[in-house]
Amino acid sequence: MPQLEHIEAIEKRLWSAADTLRSNSNYASNEYFLPVMGLVFLRHAYSRYLMVKEKIEPNLPSRGGKTRALTKEDFSQQSAIFLRPNVQFDYLVALPDSADRARAIIEAMESIEKDYENLRGVLPKNEYQELDNQVLGQLLRTLNPDELKKVSGDVFGRIYEYFLTQFADQKAHDGGEFFTPVSLVSLIAHVLEPERGTVLDPACGSGGMFVQSARIVEEHGQSPTERLTFRGLEKNATTIRLAKMNLAVHGLEGDIQKAITYYEDPHELVGKVDYVMANPPFNVDEIDADKIKSDPRLPFGLPGVNKKEKVSNGNYVWISYFYSYLSEKGRAGFVMSSQASSAGGGEAKVRQKLIETGDVDAMIAIRSNFFYTRAVPCELWFLNRNKPKAHKDKVLMIDARNVYRKVTRKIYDFSPEQQKNLQAIVWLYRGETERYLELVSQYLGNVAEEAQACFELKDEMGQTAQPLPDYAEALKVLRKTLAPFLSSQPKTGSQVEVLKELEKETELFGQDIELFRKSVQKAAKQWEAAPDTNAALLKLTKEFEPIAEASRDLIKQTDLIYKLATRLIDTCENECKAKESDAWVSRDIIRARKVADEARHFAVEQLKQVRYFWKQTHWLTERFPEAKLREVAGLVKLVNIKEIEANDWSLTPGRYVGVAPEEVDEDFDFEETLREIHVELEDLNAEAVALAATIKRNFEELGV
C-alpha cells in the first residue's frame, strides 16, 4: 500500500477510535476537544522528539568516553520539543491500570510548561481529571499504533492536522472557525514563499498559517526559528491555547495576543510586516463604525456604514488592515468571501483605491465546499507592495473552481499535484521558468518511477512488493485451487465457456505485462537521458503517453480477469453443484479469492499512479506549451487595470478568464462512480442515525 494511502487509513482509524470513546462517555464534542488534542499534541511532540533524537545522538560530543547528555537547545535547533522521560508517550502508554493516568498526564504537561515558558498555562491539565482512567488508557493506546513508529517524515504532523479538521467539521469549538483547510493555507504559503522577517496573522485561529510558513522555509533548507518571527491576534482564549500548542509541537514560538482585531492592535505593526497571512471571518456586519473611523489601518477609508452606524460588511475592513500592516516590500495572502471581489457601494470605492495602488498581485477563485463549516466559494487574494514594474498595472487572474478533488460528499480540497500546478502558473507569471520545467521533469520522473513500481516497490515498512507479478501469481494460485473440481467436470459443462474466456484473457494479460515491462525499462532510460529543456520535456511527454495508456488498459484487464474468475466460481457453485463435490474446498477457494482480490486492488492502485502523473504533465504542457504564461480559457489571464476599470473594478477571476471548453473525461470509471454513490449513501445514513439520536436525546432532556 502506498504511504499516503496507508497514512490516510491510519488517520481515519485513529479518529474513529477516539470519537467512539467520546460517544461512549458522557462528554460532548466541545468537552472532549481539548483533552484529546492535548494527547495528540503529546504524541506529535514525541514523534518529532524521536526523529530529531536519532539525528542528534550520533553527533553529540564525547570526552573521556562519556557522551554529553541531550539538552533543550539540541532540539530547539531542529524544530522539536525536548521531552523528559515522564513526558514521553511510551511511558504514558505503559502505565498500568492501577496508576492514576490523569495525574501522570497532568505532570507531563506541567513538565513541558516548566521547560517552555511560552507554554505556561496553555496545555490542558485539569480536563483529564474528568476522564475515566480506562478511557484514558484506551485513548493513549489508540494514539500509539505500532505502524506509526516505523513510518518516516512528519506523519503525526498530518494526523494532528487531521484531528483539527475533524473537530472543525464537528464544530466542537468556536463553530469550527478556528481551522482553515490545509489545502488553502498551503497554497497561500507557497505563493507567498516567506523567506525572512515577520509573519502576521491578525485572525490566527489554530496557527496553521504560521506552521505552513515554517514548512516553506524548511523546504528551502533553512531554519524557520532563525528566519521568521510570528505575530498573531485571536479573540478566543481556547483557540490561542490551540495555536500555541500547534506552534510548540513544531518547535516554533510566536507572540499571539488576545484581541478583537477590529478595535485593537497590540502589536503596533502598521507598515512593519513582511508577510500577512489570514483567513478572517467573512461578511461580518456588526463592526462599530465610530470606533474605527480614525483607525490608521484604514488607508482607503470606511467601506460603508448602515443606519445603525455599523460597517455594512467587514470584508474591506480586514482587507484594508492587511494592506496597512505591510512594509514597503511586504506581501499578503489571505482568504476572502467571493462576495468581496465584486461588491458594490462603499466597498467598490475601497477596492478601486486598492487596485490603483498597483499592489494587487493575484486573485485565485476557489469553488465551494473547501471549508468544513460553510459551503460558500471564496477567493485567495495576494498583495505585493514591491511588484516588478512590468506587473505594476496588471493582476494575475486564476479561476481554480474546476481544480479540486472530492474528499467526502461535503468536502473538497486540492491534491498535492493540483496545488503544485496552480503554483506553476504563478511561477510562469513571475518568470521562474526553471521551476516550471523542474516540476514537469519531476512528473515525468514520477511516471517512470511509478511504472517501475508496478513490478517492484518498497513500502513504508521496508518490505518489497511486486504489484503486477503478485497479482498474476495470486490468479495462478486461485486457478490451481479450482483445478481439482474443474478437471472432474465434463467438457460440455456450463463452466467451459467462462473458463475458456478466463484462460484467453489471462494469457493475453501475461503478454501485455511483459510488453509493459519493456516499455517501462525504456522509459526509465529516456527520462534519465532527457535534458530539462522545454523541447525535450514536451517530446518526452508525448513519448510517455503510450505507457500511460497501457497502464489504463492493464487496469481494465486486471479487473476483467478477476470478474471472470469470480464468474467461474459462481457458475461452478450455482450451475455445477460444486459444493456437493469433495473436490471443491470452499475454505481454500474463499481464501484464494480474497488474496487475489487484495492483489488486484493493490495492482490497480499502483497502475493508476502511472497515468495520474502523466496527466499532471499533460495538464501543464497542453496549457503552457512554450513554458510561458499565456491566456487559457476558463483558467488564467493576466489582466491590466484598464480592463479591470471597464469591469466595475471587479477582481472576480471568472469575469475575465472566460469559460473553459468542455472536456471529455476519458478516465471516467462507472464502477468507481457507483462506489462513490454508495459511500455517499452510507454518509447520509450515518448522518440520519446521528440526527435521530440527537433528536431523541433532546426530547428526553425536555421530558417529552
XYZ file of C-alpha atoms in Angstrom:
704
model
C 0.000 0.000 0.000
C 1.481 3.423 -0.955
C 2.470 5.507 2.077
C -0.111 8.275 1.540
C -2.992 5.805 1.361
C -1.583 3.991 4.391
C -1.436 7.212 6.433
C -4.976 8.176 5.401
C -6.183 4.785 6.635
C -4.389 5.313 9.970
C -5.850 8.830 10.322
C -9.382 7.580 9.835
C -8.871 4.658 12.208
C -7.388 6.820 14.956
C -10.164 9.370 14.663
C -12.844 6.704 14.603
C -11.422 5.087 17.757
C -11.097 8.417 19.587
C -14.580 9.520 18.554
C -16.058 6.171 19.610
C -14.600 6.697 23.089
C -16.314 10.082 23.238
C -19.648 8.676 22.120
C -19.372 6.010 24.816
C -18.743 8.596 27.522
C -20.737 11.483 28.959
C -18.751 14.131 27.087
C -19.895 16.412 24.316
C -17.509 17.156 21.432
C -16.577 20.541 22.880
C -15.705 18.953 26.263
C -13.666 16.185 24.666
C -11.907 18.514 22.255
C -9.066 19.928 24.363
C -8.069 16.774 26.277
C -7.906 14.773 23.033
C -5.926 17.487 21.226
C -3.612 17.634 24.264
C -2.822 13.932 23.868
C -2.430 14.273 20.094
C -0.067 17.167 20.876
C 1.972 14.906 23.210
C 2.088 12.104 20.651
C 3.083 14.505 17.886
C 5.780 16.026 20.111
C 7.074 12.524 20.907
C 7.179 11.616 17.222
C 9.287 14.701 16.427
C 11.413 14.094 19.530
C 12.341 10.570 18.380
C 13.020 11.714 14.823
C 15.309 14.550 15.942
C 16.978 12.470 18.659
C 18.057 9.958 16.021
C 19.787 12.772 14.092
C 21.366 14.421 17.138
C 22.792 11.492 19.104
C 25.470 10.357 16.604
C 26.925 13.893 16.601
C 26.979 14.577 20.339
C 30.479 15.446 21.619
C 32.261 12.943 23.881
C 35.006 13.387 26.447
C 36.760 10.577 28.284
C 34.408 8.046 26.734
C 31.352 9.856 28.121
C 28.845 11.406 25.711
C 27.222 14.716 26.600
C 23.553 14.463 27.591
C 20.821 15.784 25.334
C 19.648 19.338 26.026
C 16.705 21.569 25.189
C 18.898 23.566 22.833
C 19.700 20.471 20.761
C 16.008 20.045 19.999
C 15.139 23.723 19.569
C 17.662 23.938 16.743
C 15.815 21.101 14.988
C 12.272 22.491 15.472
C 11.288 19.971 18.146
C 10.450 19.887 21.860
C 12.762 18.289 24.424
C 10.814 15.674 26.412
C 11.825 14.366 29.814
C 11.298 10.600 30.473
C 7.934 11.067 32.241
C 6.610 13.070 29.285
C 7.450 10.546 26.597
C 4.401 8.855 25.139
C 5.658 5.297 25.515
C 5.982 5.910 29.262
C 2.370 7.092 29.498
C 1.077 4.208 27.364
C 2.895 1.663 29.552
C 1.235 2.859 32.770
C -0.750 0.027 34.425
C -4.484 0.293 35.086
C -3.690 0.761 38.771
C -1.843 4.019 38.010
C -3.553 7.402 38.040
C -3.242 8.203 34.330
C -4.840 11.634 34.665
C -2.247 12.634 37.266
C 0.584 11.288 35.078
C -0.641 13.242 32.038
C -1.039 16.410 34.111
C 2.513 16.014 35.417
C 3.740 15.512 31.851
C 2.024 18.725 30.760
C 3.419 20.595 33.772
C 6.906 19.321 32.940
C 6.674 20.734 29.404
C 5.323 24.053 30.687
C 8.199 24.244 33.166
C 10.748 23.768 30.371
C 8.974 26.056 27.889
C 7.847 29.355 29.331
C 5.819 30.223 26.219
C 3.526 27.267 27.034
C 2.820 28.231 30.669
C -0.891 27.819 31.333
C -1.530 26.737 27.748
C -1.617 22.931 27.822
C -4.758 21.098 29.001
C -4.354 19.654 32.500
C -7.366 19.654 34.803
C -9.539 18.471 31.916
C -8.020 14.985 32.287
C -9.367 14.577 35.812
C -12.845 14.394 34.319
C -11.941 11.433 32.086
C -12.283 7.833 33.252
C -8.962 6.043 33.870
C -9.886 3.199 31.490
C -10.964 5.649 28.775
C -7.646 7.478 29.118
C -5.728 4.218 28.847
C -7.609 3.231 25.713
C -7.118 6.690 24.208
C -3.359 6.589 24.866
C -3.095 3.164 23.230
C -5.250 4.278 20.298
C -2.883 7.167 19.553
C 0.185 4.933 19.647
C -0.214 2.253 16.935
C 2.893 0.233 16.074
C 2.904 1.226 12.394
C 3.370 4.906 13.321
C 6.697 4.057 14.922
C 8.041 2.787 11.601
C 6.958 5.442 9.116
C 9.221 8.291 8.041
C 8.636 12.034 7.928
C 6.307 14.246 9.910
C 3.442 11.758 9.766
C 1.970 12.717 13.118
C 2.001 16.329 11.982
C -0.511 15.277 9.333
C -2.530 13.372 11.914
C -2.510 16.425 14.229
C -3.955 18.492 11.377
C -6.435 15.720 10.582
C -7.774 15.796 14.150
C -8.108 19.583 13.945
C -10.008 19.071 10.694
C -12.389 16.550 12.218
C -13.091 18.664 15.302
C -13.701 21.636 12.995
C -16.149 19.522 10.996
C -17.986 18.712 14.250
C -17.923 22.411 15.193
C -16.544 21.205 18.519
C -15.052 24.631 19.245
C -15.800 28.186 18.110
C -18.146 26.933 15.380
C -15.174 25.296 13.657
C -13.841 28.684 12.512
C -10.521 28.143 14.310
C -9.300 25.968 11.436
C -8.516 26.902 7.827
C -8.291 23.901 5.464
C -4.683 22.843 4.925
C -5.125 22.979 1.130
C -5.815 26.713 1.212
C -3.191 27.546 3.839
C -0.539 25.590 1.952
C -1.367 27.267 -1.365
C -1.227 30.730 0.222
C 2.118 29.936 1.854
C 3.616 28.526 -1.347
C 2.522 31.517 -3.423
C 3.869 33.977 -0.820
C 7.006 31.914 -0.087
C 8.106 33.673 3.112
C 11.894 33.713 3.422
C 12.814 36.030 6.272
C 11.054 38.513 8.536
C 7.803 38.964 10.438
C 4.718 36.902 9.632
C 1.475 38.378 10.976
C -1.905 36.658 11.121
C -4.493 39.054 12.601
C -7.101 36.239 12.834
C -4.758 33.367 13.549
C -7.115 30.608 14.720
C -5.152 27.425 15.427
C -1.954 28.830 13.893
C -1.963 26.949 10.588
C -0.567 29.934 8.642
C 2.495 30.024 10.888
C 3.145 26.280 10.599
C 2.876 26.320 6.799
C 5.184 29.362 6.599
C 7.756 27.464 8.627
C 7.445 24.490 6.273
C 8.252 26.713 3.298
C 11.487 27.804 4.974
C 12.308 24.172 5.852
C 11.696 23.150 2.229
C 14.451 25.575 1.255
C 16.836 24.013 3.772
C 16.703 26.883 6.269
C 15.717 27.106 9.950
C 12.316 28.798 10.460
C 13.171 29.703 14.065
C 16.158 31.716 12.806
C 14.471 33.346 9.835
C 10.840 34.002 10.808
C 9.111 35.871 13.629
C 5.450 35.036 14.220
C 2.863 37.506 15.497
C -0.822 36.751 15.857
C -4.134 38.138 17.080
C -7.056 35.963 18.198
C -10.212 36.755 20.162
C -10.837 33.307 21.662
C -8.696 32.235 24.644
C -9.099 28.496 23.959
C -8.111 28.973 20.319
C -4.976 30.818 21.468
C -4.032 27.764 23.524
C -4.571 25.592 20.462
C -2.405 27.882 18.320
C 0.425 27.911 20.856
C 0.286 24.106 21.077
C 0.386 23.893 17.292
C 3.430 26.165 17.159
C 5.210 24.422 20.037
C 4.798 20.942 18.630
C 6.641 22.138 15.523
C 9.380 23.674 17.636
C 8.160 27.200 16.903
C 7.344 30.197 19.075
C 5.056 33.117 18.424
C 3.628 36.142 20.175
C -0.125 35.593 19.982
C -2.180 38.272 21.702
C -5.822 38.067 22.796
C -7.544 40.880 20.972
C -10.554 41.830 18.863
C -8.667 42.903 15.746
C -11.381 45.283 14.584
C -10.671 47.585 17.533
C -7.268 46.570 18.899
C -3.727 46.467 17.540
C -1.485 45.396 20.448
C 1.496 44.520 18.238
C 1.510 48.024 16.656
C 2.866 46.707 13.377
C 1.325 49.102 10.838
C 3.791 49.415 7.933
C 6.258 46.972 9.508
C 5.201 43.466 8.450
C 6.937 41.374 5.803
C 4.122 38.842 5.343
C 0.444 38.965 6.266
C -1.447 35.667 6.058
C -5.021 35.248 7.245
C -8.453 33.701 6.942
C -10.680 36.269 8.668
C -14.402 35.887 9.427
C -16.422 36.647 6.263
C -19.189 39.220 5.855
C -19.286 40.488 9.459
C -21.825 43.321 9.772
C -21.626 44.364 13.435
C -18.402 46.421 13.473
C -18.864 49.739 15.258
C -18.019 52.367 12.619
C -17.457 55.138 15.197
C -14.769 53.087 16.970
C -12.709 52.514 13.843
C -13.333 55.587 11.662
C -9.997 57.144 12.637
C -8.009 53.893 12.692
C -4.683 54.312 10.836
C -5.222 50.802 9.448
C -7.918 52.154 7.103
C -5.833 53.968 4.451
C -8.741 53.874 1.971
C -11.430 54.975 4.431
C -14.515 53.170 5.726
C -16.122 50.807 3.189
C -19.711 51.757 4.020
C -21.864 52.430 7.089
C -25.513 51.472 7.640
C -28.265 53.269 9.550
C -27.211 51.623 12.806
C -23.742 53.195 12.494
C -22.287 49.776 11.825
C -19.937 48.884 8.968
C -22.212 47.259 6.378
C -19.743 44.471 5.682
C -16.411 43.889 7.406
C -14.608 42.284 4.460
C -12.922 45.507 3.348
C -12.046 46.431 6.911
C -9.972 43.261 7.008
C -8.504 43.848 3.534
C -7.553 47.424 4.465
C -5.965 46.260 7.719
C -3.925 43.606 5.898
C -2.676 46.171 3.397
C -1.810 48.716 6.089
C 0.349 46.244 8.011
C 2.655 45.659 5.028
C 6.091 47.230 4.846
C 7.298 48.814 1.587
C 8.343 45.346 0.383
C 5.650 43.390 2.228
C 3.379 40.753 0.718
C -0.002 39.450 1.822
C -2.041 36.345 1.073
C -5.476 35.806 2.560
C -8.816 34.061 2.137
C -11.837 36.227 1.444
C -15.505 35.738 0.660
C -16.187 35.686 -3.090
C -18.702 38.500 -2.490
C -15.856 40.916 -1.818
C -14.220 40.844 -5.248
C -17.248 42.356 -6.988
C -19.094 44.078 -4.119
C -20.620 47.461 -4.930
C -21.218 50.690 -2.991
C -18.605 51.813 -0.482
C -16.749 48.529 -0.843
C -16.263 49.135 -4.585
C -14.699 52.550 -3.832
C -12.222 50.999 -1.394
C -11.437 48.253 -3.919
C -10.804 50.815 -6.652
C -8.334 52.705 -4.459
C -6.581 49.467 -3.573
C -6.287 48.416 -7.233
C -4.992 51.865 -8.204
C -2.020 51.387 -5.859
C -0.830 48.671 -8.267
C -0.236 46.364 -5.311
C -2.909 43.738 -6.052
C -0.797 40.888 -7.363
C -3.019 37.855 -7.954
C -6.521 36.505 -7.409
C -7.382 32.799 -7.235
C -11.034 31.710 -7.256
C -11.829 28.609 -5.175
C -15.020 26.597 -5.568
C -17.484 25.967 -2.735
C -17.136 23.171 -0.158
C -13.472 23.726 0.683
C -14.429 24.737 4.222
C -15.630 22.406 6.940
C -18.169 24.790 8.432
C -19.563 26.645 5.424
C -20.196 25.725 1.794
C -19.528 29.160 0.257
C -16.983 29.729 -2.525
C -14.073 32.026 -1.755
C -11.066 33.714 -3.306
C -7.435 33.942 -2.343
C -6.087 37.477 -2.566
C -2.396 38.278 -2.936
C -0.955 41.758 -2.422
C 2.631 42.800 -3.139
C 3.950 46.232 -2.190
C 7.090 45.517 -4.230
C 5.712 44.304 -7.565
C 8.059 44.454 -10.551
C 7.408 47.388 -12.897
C 6.254 45.061 -15.654
C 3.395 43.841 -13.462
C 2.537 47.071 -11.652
C -0.580 47.738 -13.741
C -1.620 44.085 -14.044
C -3.342 41.432 -11.917
C -2.973 37.689 -12.409
C -6.442 36.117 -12.523
C -6.700 32.371 -11.901
C -10.052 30.611 -11.853
C -9.377 27.360 -9.959
C -13.016 26.432 -9.415
C -12.627 23.443 -11.734
C -9.475 22.290 -9.939
C -10.325 20.091 -6.943
C -10.644 16.568 -5.643
C -13.583 15.199 -3.701
C -12.661 14.153 -0.147
C -16.159 13.392 1.145
C -19.657 14.162 -0.023
C -19.388 17.609 1.584
C -15.678 18.443 1.490
C -13.289 19.156 -1.398
C -9.589 20.013 -1.415
C -6.539 20.106 -3.715
C -4.364 17.089 -4.270
C -0.651 17.921 -3.771
C -0.204 17.901 -7.552
C -3.190 20.170 -8.190
C -1.694 22.646 -5.757
C 1.700 22.439 -7.492
C 0.048 23.033 -10.863
C -1.533 26.240 -9.580
C 1.822 27.261 -8.124
C 3.400 26.575 -11.528
C 1.108 29.171 -13.119
C 2.349 31.720 -10.573
C 5.962 30.737 -11.346
C 5.394 31.407 -15.051
C 3.812 34.765 -14.165
C 6.948 35.605 -12.194
C 9.231 34.425 -14.988
C 10.515 31.465 -12.944
C 10.625 29.136 -15.949
C 13.201 26.791 -14.443
C 10.906 25.885 -11.564
C 8.101 25.126 -14.003
C 10.380 22.871 -16.070
C 11.657 21.145 -12.930
C 8.063 20.299 -11.994
C 7.293 18.889 -15.459
C 10.505 16.847 -15.304
C 9.595 15.648 -11.808
C 6.178 14.480 -13.012
C 7.749 12.565 -15.900
C 10.197 11.041 -13.439
C 7.190 10.030 -11.322
C 5.632 8.346 -14.371
C 8.767 6.248 -14.895
C 9.158 5.539 -11.173
C 5.521 4.556 -10.607
C 5.604 2.364 -13.719
C 8.693 0.569 -12.391
C 6.948 0.219 -9.025
C 4.248 -1.854 -10.765
C 6.897 -4.583 -10.864
C 8.769 -3.880 -7.642
C 8.486 -1.383 -4.823
C 9.323 -0.979 -1.162
C 6.558 0.107 1.168
C 6.998 2.390 4.205
C 7.763 -0.664 6.332
C 10.737 -1.508 4.103
C 9.038 -4.595 2.681
C 9.256 -5.400 -1.027
C 6.100 -5.891 -3.072
C 5.547 -6.674 -6.763
C 2.031 -5.467 -7.611
C 1.591 -6.909 -11.119
C 3.634 -10.119 -10.655
C 1.963 -10.695 -7.267
C -1.463 -10.373 -8.856
C -0.527 -12.760 -11.664
C 0.724 -15.235 -9.045
C -2.451 -14.863 -6.952
C -4.508 -15.687 -10.051
C -2.406 -18.813 -10.606
C -3.000 -19.923 -7.026
C -6.732 -19.337 -7.386
C -6.790 -21.261 -10.662
C -4.819 -24.097 -9.038
C -7.293 -24.212 -6.139
C -10.152 -24.620 -8.625
C -8.315 -27.192 -10.774
C -9.353 -30.419 -8.956
C -13.030 -29.647 -9.379
C -12.713 -28.301 -12.937
C -10.850 -31.412 -14.093
C -13.712 -33.551 -12.799
C -16.309 -31.762 -14.923
C -17.494 -32.785 -18.404
C -16.160 -30.768 -21.339
C -19.697 -29.747 -22.197
C -20.469 -28.272 -18.774
C -21.733 -24.715 -18.247
C -18.347 -23.720 -16.799
C -16.484 -24.355 -20.095
C -17.170 -21.046 -21.851
C -16.286 -18.944 -18.820
C -13.104 -20.965 -18.276
C -12.056 -20.543 -21.926
C -12.543 -16.779 -21.740
C -10.632 -16.603 -18.449
C -7.677 -18.573 -19.849
C -7.642 -16.486 -23.033
C -7.653 -13.181 -21.115
C -5.079 -14.443 -18.607
C -2.679 -15.391 -21.408
C -3.172 -12.024 -23.103
C -2.676 -10.281 -19.742
C 0.661 -12.036 -19.255
C 1.824 -10.940 -22.694
C 0.742 -7.338 -22.088
C 2.536 -7.261 -18.738
C 5.781 -8.223 -20.467
C 5.290 -5.572 -23.164
C 4.594 -3.023 -20.432
C 7.745 -4.079 -18.562
C 9.903 -3.460 -21.668
C 8.282 -0.067 -22.266
C 8.882 0.880 -18.641
C 12.570 -0.057 -18.798
C 12.948 2.069 -21.928
C 11.070 4.978 -20.328
C 13.354 4.993 -17.288
C 16.398 5.349 -19.555
C 14.710 8.056 -21.635
C 13.926 10.130 -18.562
C 17.476 9.799 -17.227
C 18.896 10.947 -20.564
C 16.482 13.803 -21.276
C 17.709 17.354 -20.521
C 15.344 19.663 -18.602
C 14.618 21.848 -21.619
C 11.073 22.595 -22.680
C 11.510 20.952 -26.092
C 12.941 17.766 -24.574
C 10.227 17.558 -21.915
C 7.452 18.117 -24.462
C 8.906 15.314 -26.566
C 9.176 13.029 -23.538
C 5.578 13.770 -22.524
C 4.474 12.599 -25.981
C 6.693 9.501 -25.773
C 5.335 8.585 -22.341
C 1.701 8.753 -23.462
C 1.611 5.085 -24.649
C 2.826 3.993 -21.174
C 0.007 5.966 -19.557
C -2.492 4.416 -21.972
C -1.050 0.929 -21.370
C -1.426 1.370 -17.604
C -5.092 2.263 -18.097
C -5.618 -0.779 -20.337
C -3.913 -3.033 -17.793
C -6.310 -1.763 -15.109
C -9.248 -2.816 -17.285
C -7.645 -6.216 -17.901
C -6.877 -6.661 -14.213
C -10.488 -6.043 -13.272
C -11.833 -8.149 -16.152
C -9.790 -11.229 -15.223
C -10.888 -11.036 -11.591
C -14.522 -10.704 -12.698
C -14.147 -13.752 -14.964
C -12.581 -15.746 -12.112
C -15.466 -14.723 -9.852
C -17.986 -15.620 -12.537
C -16.342 -19.028 -12.928
C -16.652 -19.677 -9.176
C -20.294 -18.589 -9.186
C -21.041 -20.792 -12.210
C -19.424 -23.790 -10.543
C -21.395 -23.272 -7.332
C -24.753 -22.364 -8.865
C -24.881 -24.491 -12.031
C -22.382 -27.304 -11.456
C -23.314 -28.103 -7.835
C -19.670 -27.626 -6.812
C -20.418 -27.503 -3.099
C -21.636 -31.103 -3.228
C -18.245 -32.278 -4.531
C -15.285 -33.306 -2.344
C -13.020 -31.670 -4.933
C -14.487 -28.261 -4.066
C -12.760 -26.975 -0.908
C -14.767 -23.829 -0.141
C -12.452 -22.562 2.615
C -9.363 -22.662 0.356
C -11.251 -21.123 -2.571
C -12.603 -18.257 -0.440
C -9.107 -17.563 0.889
C -7.500 -17.678 -2.575
C -10.221 -15.444 -3.983
C -9.703 -12.895 -1.195
C -5.923 -12.868 -1.752
C -6.472 -12.370 -5.488
C -8.884 -9.500 -4.847
C -6.440 -7.772 -2.480
C -3.633 -8.218 -5.019
C -5.929 -6.849 -7.737
C -6.714 -3.749 -5.689
C -3.021 -3.153 -4.950
C -2.037 -3.578 -8.611
C -4.844 -1.293 -9.815
C -3.918 1.467 -7.345
C -0.290 1.308 -8.449
C -1.195 1.330 -12.148
C -3.413 4.378 -11.576
C -0.396 6.322 -10.348
C 1.312 5.948 -13.736
C -1.440 7.644 -15.696
C -2.137 10.087 -12.872
C 1.336 11.636 -13.068
C 1.314 11.625 -16.848
C -1.979 13.542 -16.741
C -0.389 16.156 -14.465
C 2.391 16.615 -17.020
C -0.107 16.785 -19.857
C -2.276 19.286 -17.936
C 0.636 21.709 -17.723
C 2.267 21.195 -21.115
C -1.023 21.356 -23.020
C -1.885 24.706 -21.416
C 1.619 26.209 -21.462
C 3.402 24.529 -24.401
C 6.107 27.203 -24.603
C 6.745 27.203 -20.835
C 5.468 30.790 -20.759
C 2.370 32.299 -19.173
C -0.448 32.673 -21.664
C -4.192 33.168 -21.510
C -6.032 29.870 -21.040
C -9.815 29.993 -21.358
C -11.516 29.169 -18.087
C -8.251 29.131 -16.139
C -5.920 32.124 -16.299
C -5.458 35.580 -17.729
C -3.104 38.460 -16.968
C -5.427 41.466 -16.812
C -4.450 45.144 -16.970
C -6.026 47.854 -14.845
C -7.869 49.417 -17.809
C -9.770 46.178 -18.346
C -10.477 45.959 -14.607
C -11.799 49.542 -14.617
C -14.054 48.680 -17.560
C -15.475 45.830 -15.453
C -16.531 47.999 -12.474
C -13.197 47.388 -10.740
C -14.159 43.757 -10.241
C -11.472 41.315 -9.073
C -13.521 38.196 -9.766
C -11.327 35.906 -11.938
C -14.283 34.236 -13.679
C -15.257 37.605 -15.133
C -12.020 37.738 -17.142
C -10.832 34.221 -17.934
C -13.996 33.103 -19.711
C -15.316 29.554 -19.860
C -13.136 26.528 -20.465
C -14.096 24.237 -23.348
C -15.875 21.137 -22.136
C -13.506 18.207 -21.724
C -14.360 14.545 -22.198
C -13.202 12.509 -19.229
C -11.530 9.529 -20.879
C -10.871 8.009 -17.468
C -14.479 8.017 -16.322
C -14.915 4.899 -14.219
C -18.543 3.798 -13.970
C -17.863 1.302 -11.182
C -15.827 3.835 -9.204
C -18.686 6.317 -9.555
C -21.125 3.721 -8.237
C -18.802 3.113 -5.294
C -18.725 6.870 -4.589
C -22.536 6.962 -4.675
C -22.580 4.026 -2.266
C -20.182 5.858 0.084
C -22.318 8.992 -0.169
C -25.400 6.942 0.722
C -23.566 5.478 3.725
C -22.631 9.024 4.832
C -26.238 10.116 4.580
C -27.430 7.063 6.519
C -24.851 7.730 9.242
C -25.936 11.371 9.441
C -29.570 10.277 9.681
C -28.779 7.910 12.569
C -26.783 10.611 14.402
C -29.547 13.159 13.852
C -32.192 10.741 15.109
C -30.122 10.096 18.259
C -29.734 13.850 18.847
C -33.469 14.447 18.432
C -34.248 11.585 20.813
C -31.790 12.940 23.419
C -33.245 16.448 23.106
C -36.766 15.103 23.642
C -35.598 13.141 26.700
C -33.953 16.261 28.159
C -37.192 18.180 27.607
C -39.114 15.376 29.326
C -41.281 14.853 26.254
